[in-house]
mmCIF file of C-alpha atoms in Angstrom:
data_model
loop_
_atom_site.group_PDB
_atom_site.id
_atom_site.type_symbol
_atom_site.label_atom_id
_atom_site.label_comp_id
_atom_site.label_asym_id
_atom_site.label_seq_id
_atom_site.Cartn_x
_atom_site.Cartn_y
_atom_site.Cartn_z
ATOM 1 C CA MET A 1 -31.391 -22.960 4.994
ATOM 2 C CA THR A 2 -29.255 -19.952 4.120
ATOM 3 C CA ALA A 3 -26.464 -19.100 6.553
ATOM 4 C CA SER A 4 -26.267 -15.440 7.498
ATOM 5 C CA VAL A 5 -22.787 -13.910 7.336
ATOM 6 C CA ALA A 6 -21.844 -10.376 8.328
ATOM 7 C CA ILE A 7 -18.517 -8.913 7.272
ATOM 8 C CA VAL A 8 -17.373 -5.875 9.224
ATOM 9 C CA THR A 9 -14.486 -3.742 8.010
ATOM 10 C CA VAL A 10 -12.982 -1.676 10.820
ATOM 11 C CA SER A 11 -11.187 1.358 9.404
ATOM 12 C CA ASP A 12 -11.373 5.074 10.105
ATOM 13 C CA ARG A 13 -10.290 5.956 6.563
ATOM 14 C CA ALA A 14 -12.556 3.456 4.792
ATOM 15 C CA SER A 15 -15.545 4.540 6.909
ATOM 16 C CA ARG A 16 -14.939 8.143 5.771
ATOM 17 C CA GLY A 17 -14.584 7.095 2.127
ATOM 18 C CA GLU A 18 -10.894 8.097 2.005
ATOM 19 C CA TYR A 19 -9.641 4.563 1.462
ATOM 20 C CA GLU A 20 -11.004 1.693 -0.593
ATOM 21 C CA ASP A 21 -12.170 -1.190 1.562
ATOM 22 C CA LYS A 22 -10.287 -4.262 0.400
ATOM 23 C CA GLY A 23 -10.829 -6.410 3.494
ATOM 24 C CA GLY A 24 -14.607 -6.757 3.184
ATOM 25 C CA PRO A 25 -14.517 -7.727 -0.492
ATOM 26 C CA GLY A 26 -11.582 -10.065 0.248
ATOM 27 C CA CYS A 27 -13.604 -11.886 2.913
ATOM 28 C CA GLU A 28 -16.639 -12.181 0.670
ATOM 29 C CA GLU A 29 -14.627 -13.460 -2.287
ATOM 30 C CA TRP A 30 -12.952 -16.084 -0.104
ATOM 31 C CA LEU A 31 -16.278 -17.261 1.350
ATOM 32 C CA ARG A 32 -17.993 -17.473 -2.031
ATOM 33 C CA GLY A 33 -15.070 -19.528 -3.343
ATOM 34 C CA VAL A 34 -15.098 -22.040 -0.469
ATOM 35 C CA VAL A 35 -18.584 -22.296 1.050
ATOM 36 C CA THR A 36 -21.003 -24.367 -1.025
ATOM 37 C CA THR A 37 -24.215 -23.855 0.942
ATOM 38 C CA PRO A 38 -26.299 -20.735 0.266
ATOM 39 C CA LEU A 39 -25.025 -17.630 2.043
ATOM 40 C CA SER A 40 -26.589 -14.295 2.807
ATOM 41 C CA ILE A 41 -23.693 -11.838 3.129
ATOM 42 C CA ALA A 42 -24.018 -8.287 4.429
ATOM 43 C CA ARG A 43 -20.976 -6.003 4.516
ATOM 44 C CA HIS A 44 -20.486 -3.108 6.915
ATOM 45 C CA ILE A 45 -17.756 -0.480 7.262
ATOM 46 C CA ILE A 46 -17.267 1.170 10.651
ATOM 47 C CA PRO A 47 -14.612 3.421 12.207
ATOM 48 C CA ASP A 48 -11.862 2.064 14.416
ATOM 49 C CA GLY A 49 -12.480 1.976 18.137
ATOM 50 C CA ARG A 50 -13.620 -0.311 20.884
ATOM 51 C CA ASP A 51 -17.096 1.212 21.198
ATOM 52 C CA SER A 52 -17.857 1.239 17.471
ATOM 53 C CA VAL A 53 -16.827 -2.411 17.165
ATOM 54 C CA ALA A 54 -18.833 -3.528 20.214
ATOM 55 C CA THR A 55 -21.933 -1.580 19.155
ATOM 56 C CA CYS A 56 -21.862 -3.019 15.637
ATOM 57 C CA LEU A 57 -21.274 -6.589 16.841
ATOM 58 C CA ARG A 58 -24.081 -6.431 19.395
ATOM 59 C CA ALA A 59 -26.483 -5.324 16.650
ATOM 60 C CA LEU A 60 -25.344 -8.108 14.289
ATOM 61 C CA VAL A 61 -25.696 -10.752 17.010
ATOM 62 C CA ALA A 62 -29.206 -9.441 17.817
ATOM 63 C CA GLU A 63 -30.090 -9.608 14.099
ATOM 64 C CA GLY A 64 -29.091 -13.299 14.069
ATOM 65 C CA ALA A 65 -25.855 -13.333 12.084
ATOM 66 C CA ASP A 66 -24.473 -16.873 12.184
ATOM 67 C CA LEU A 67 -20.900 -15.939 11.291
ATOM 68 C CA ILE A 68 -19.354 -12.502 11.737
ATOM 69 C CA LEU A 69 -15.978 -11.823 10.148
ATOM 70 C CA VAL A 70 -14.293 -8.649 11.376
ATOM 71 C CA THR A 71 -11.420 -7.379 9.264
ATOM 72 C CA GLY A 72 -8.986 -4.728 10.435
ATOM 73 C CA GLY A 73 -8.082 -3.042 13.694
ATOM 74 C CA THR A 74 -6.179 -6.001 15.134
ATOM 75 C CA GLY A 75 -2.664 -4.570 15.165
ATOM 76 C CA PRO A 76 -0.759 -2.680 17.869
ATOM 77 C CA ALA A 77 -1.524 0.890 16.682
ATOM 78 C CA PRO A 78 -3.339 3.157 19.148
ATOM 79 C CA ARG A 79 -6.669 3.080 17.235
ATOM 80 C CA ASP A 80 -6.546 -0.727 16.736
ATOM 81 C CA GLU A 81 -9.108 -1.768 19.318
ATOM 82 C CA THR A 82 -11.035 -4.468 17.493
ATOM 83 C CA PRO A 83 -10.064 -7.265 19.941
ATOM 84 C CA GLU A 84 -11.148 -5.104 22.876
ATOM 85 C CA GLY A 85 -14.524 -4.420 21.228
ATOM 86 C CA VAL A 86 -14.952 -8.131 20.531
ATOM 87 C CA SER A 87 -14.121 -9.003 24.144
ATOM 88 C CA ASP A 88 -16.918 -6.659 25.288
ATOM 89 C CA VAL A 89 -19.433 -8.725 23.287
ATOM 90 C CA ILE A 90 -18.406 -12.385 23.354
ATOM 91 C CA GLU A 91 -19.451 -14.837 26.025
ATOM 92 C CA LYS A 92 -16.769 -17.426 25.230
ATOM 93 C CA GLU A 93 -13.358 -16.829 23.706
ATOM 94 C CA LEU A 94 -11.973 -19.388 21.262
ATOM 95 C CA ALA A 95 -8.280 -18.589 21.610
ATOM 96 C CA GLY A 96 -7.180 -21.423 19.331
ATOM 97 C CA PHE A 97 -8.413 -19.478 16.302
ATOM 98 C CA GLY A 98 -6.014 -16.600 16.963
ATOM 99 C CA GLU A 99 -3.149 -18.934 17.763
ATOM 100 C CA GLU A 100 -3.581 -20.865 14.522
ATOM 101 C CA MET A 101 -4.048 -17.755 12.379
ATOM 102 C CA ARG A 102 -0.847 -16.216 13.742
ATOM 103 C CA ARG A 103 1.042 -19.467 13.237
ATOM 104 C CA ALA A 104 -0.085 -19.702 9.610
ATOM 105 C CA SER A 105 0.703 -16.023 8.995
ATOM 106 C CA LEU A 106 4.196 -16.359 10.438
ATOM 107 C CA ARG A 107 5.076 -18.535 7.448
ATOM 108 C CA ASP A 108 4.578 -15.426 5.285
ATOM 109 C CA VAL A 109 5.613 -12.450 7.438
ATOM 110 C CA PRO A 110 7.585 -12.080 10.678
ATOM 111 C CA THR A 111 5.268 -9.266 11.782
ATOM 112 C CA ALA A 112 2.401 -11.752 12.247
ATOM 113 C CA ILE A 113 3.354 -11.824 15.923
ATOM 114 C CA LEU A 114 2.018 -8.255 16.128
ATOM 115 C CA SER A 115 -1.492 -9.365 15.137
ATOM 116 C CA ARG A 116 -4.122 -9.818 17.797
ATOM 117 C CA GLN A 117 -6.594 -12.047 15.964
ATOM 118 C CA THR A 118 -9.131 -13.842 18.092
ATOM 119 C CA ALA A 119 -12.534 -15.488 17.905
ATOM 120 C CA GLY A 120 -15.459 -16.013 20.202
ATOM 121 C CA ILE A 121 -19.123 -16.797 20.583
ATOM 122 C CA ALA A 122 -21.919 -14.377 21.358
ATOM 123 C CA GLY A 123 -25.349 -15.968 21.482
ATOM 124 C CA LYS A 124 -25.611 -18.088 18.329
ATOM 125 C CA SER A 125 -22.968 -16.078 16.466
ATOM 126 C CA LEU A 126 -19.356 -17.027 15.827
ATOM 127 C CA ILE A 127 -17.150 -13.937 15.578
ATOM 128 C CA ILE A 128 -13.692 -14.181 13.984
ATOM 129 C CA THR A 129 -11.286 -11.259 13.686
ATOM 130 C CA LEU A 130 -8.996 -11.050 10.678
ATOM 131 C CA PRO A 131 -6.271 -8.820 9.267
ATOM 132 C CA GLY A 132 -7.232 -6.168 6.724
ATOM 133 C CA LYS A 133 -5.325 -7.351 3.641
ATOM 134 C CA PRO A 134 -7.007 -9.897 1.339
ATOM 135 C CA ALA A 135 -3.927 -12.166 1.091
ATOM 136 C CA ALA A 136 -3.616 -12.245 4.886
ATOM 137 C CA ILE A 137 -7.358 -12.853 5.222
ATOM 138 C CA ALA A 138 -7.077 -15.873 2.923
ATOM 139 C CA THR A 139 -4.094 -17.214 4.887
ATOM 140 C CA CYS A 140 -6.005 -16.928 8.146
ATOM 141 C CA LEU A 141 -9.292 -18.373 6.880
ATOM 142 C CA ASN A 142 -7.463 -21.248 5.193
ATOM 143 C CA ALA A 143 -5.856 -22.012 8.563
ATOM 144 C CA VAL A 144 -9.034 -22.148 10.663
ATOM 145 C CA PHE A 145 -12.107 -22.600 8.499
ATOM 146 C CA ALA A 146 -12.174 -26.410 8.704
ATOM 147 C CA ALA A 147 -13.466 -25.950 12.278
ATOM 148 C CA VAL A 148 -16.036 -23.250 11.502
ATOM 149 C CA PRO A 149 -18.971 -25.364 10.204
ATOM 150 C CA TYR A 150 -18.866 -27.705 13.210
ATOM 151 C CA CYS A 151 -18.561 -24.763 15.596
ATOM 152 C CA LEU A 152 -21.679 -23.272 14.001
ATOM 153 C CA ASP A 153 -23.440 -26.629 14.504
ATOM 154 C CA LEU A 154 -22.460 -26.707 18.177
ATOM 155 C CA ILE A 155 -23.774 -23.210 18.935
ATOM 156 C CA GLY A 156 -27.048 -23.697 17.044
ATOM 157 C CA ALA A 157 -26.187 -21.334 14.194
ATOM 158 C CA GLY A 158 -26.880 -21.806 10.483
ATOM 159 C CA TYR A 159 -25.566 -24.822 8.623
ATOM 160 C CA MET A 160 -22.521 -24.367 6.431
ATOM 161 C CA GLU A 161 -20.704 -26.750 4.114
ATOM 162 C CA THR A 162 -17.456 -26.288 2.208
ATOM 163 C CA ASP A 163 -16.000 -27.405 -1.096
ATOM 164 C CA PRO A 164 -13.783 -30.314 0.031
ATOM 165 C CA ALA A 165 -11.341 -29.583 -2.788
ATOM 166 C CA LYS A 166 -10.579 -26.288 -0.992
ATOM 167 C CA ILE A 167 -11.332 -26.821 2.718
ATOM 168 C CA VAL A 168 -12.480 -30.079 4.280
ATOM 169 C CA ALA A 169 -14.961 -29.135 6.991
ATOM 170 C CA PHE A 170 -14.443 -31.351 10.012
ATOM 171 C CA ARG A 171 -17.448 -32.930 11.667
ATOM 172 C CA PRO A 172 -17.119 -35.963 13.929
ATOM 173 C CA LYS A 173 -18.407 -39.163 12.415
ATOM 174 C CA ALA A 174 -21.618 -40.521 13.933
ATOM 175 C CA LYS A 175 -21.098 -43.670 15.993
#
C-alpha cells in the first residue's frame, strides 16, 4: 500500500511566486532518501496565517493524507502562525516531537529556541511542523523520524518503512 504524504510550505512570498520554495523540495528529497515503501507525495504552497494553515490541513486530513509535513511559519515573527493553525486542527498534540527537534537543532544554532515546532494527530493523519530551510528540515526529521512509522501504525494510517542505514524505524517487538 502506498502511504500518502502531503507537504505544505507556509510562506507569503512563496505563495505569491516572489520567493523560491526550498522547504517543500527539501522535505520531499529527505523523504525519498529515507523512506523505502512507496510514497504518494503532494506539495502545496499557502500563505502565512492561522486560517490558511488550518483550512489547508483540514482539507488534507479529509482527503486521507497519512503524514502531513508543514514547513515554515514556526518562528516568532508576527505572520508566523503555523503552530496556531495546527492547534485548531489536531485532536492530540505530540509535544515530544517539538522538544526533540529543538534539542537537535540547538546543536547547530542557538536560535533554535525561537522555533515553535510541534506535531499532532488529526483523524488518521500525523502532522509535523518543520522549519523552512532544507538543512534544518533534515536535522529535525533525522531527530524524530524513527518514531513516525510506529505512530502511523498506531493511528491507523498508511504503512511506512525506512532504510535502516539512514533511520531505524522503531516498532516494538512482538511477544
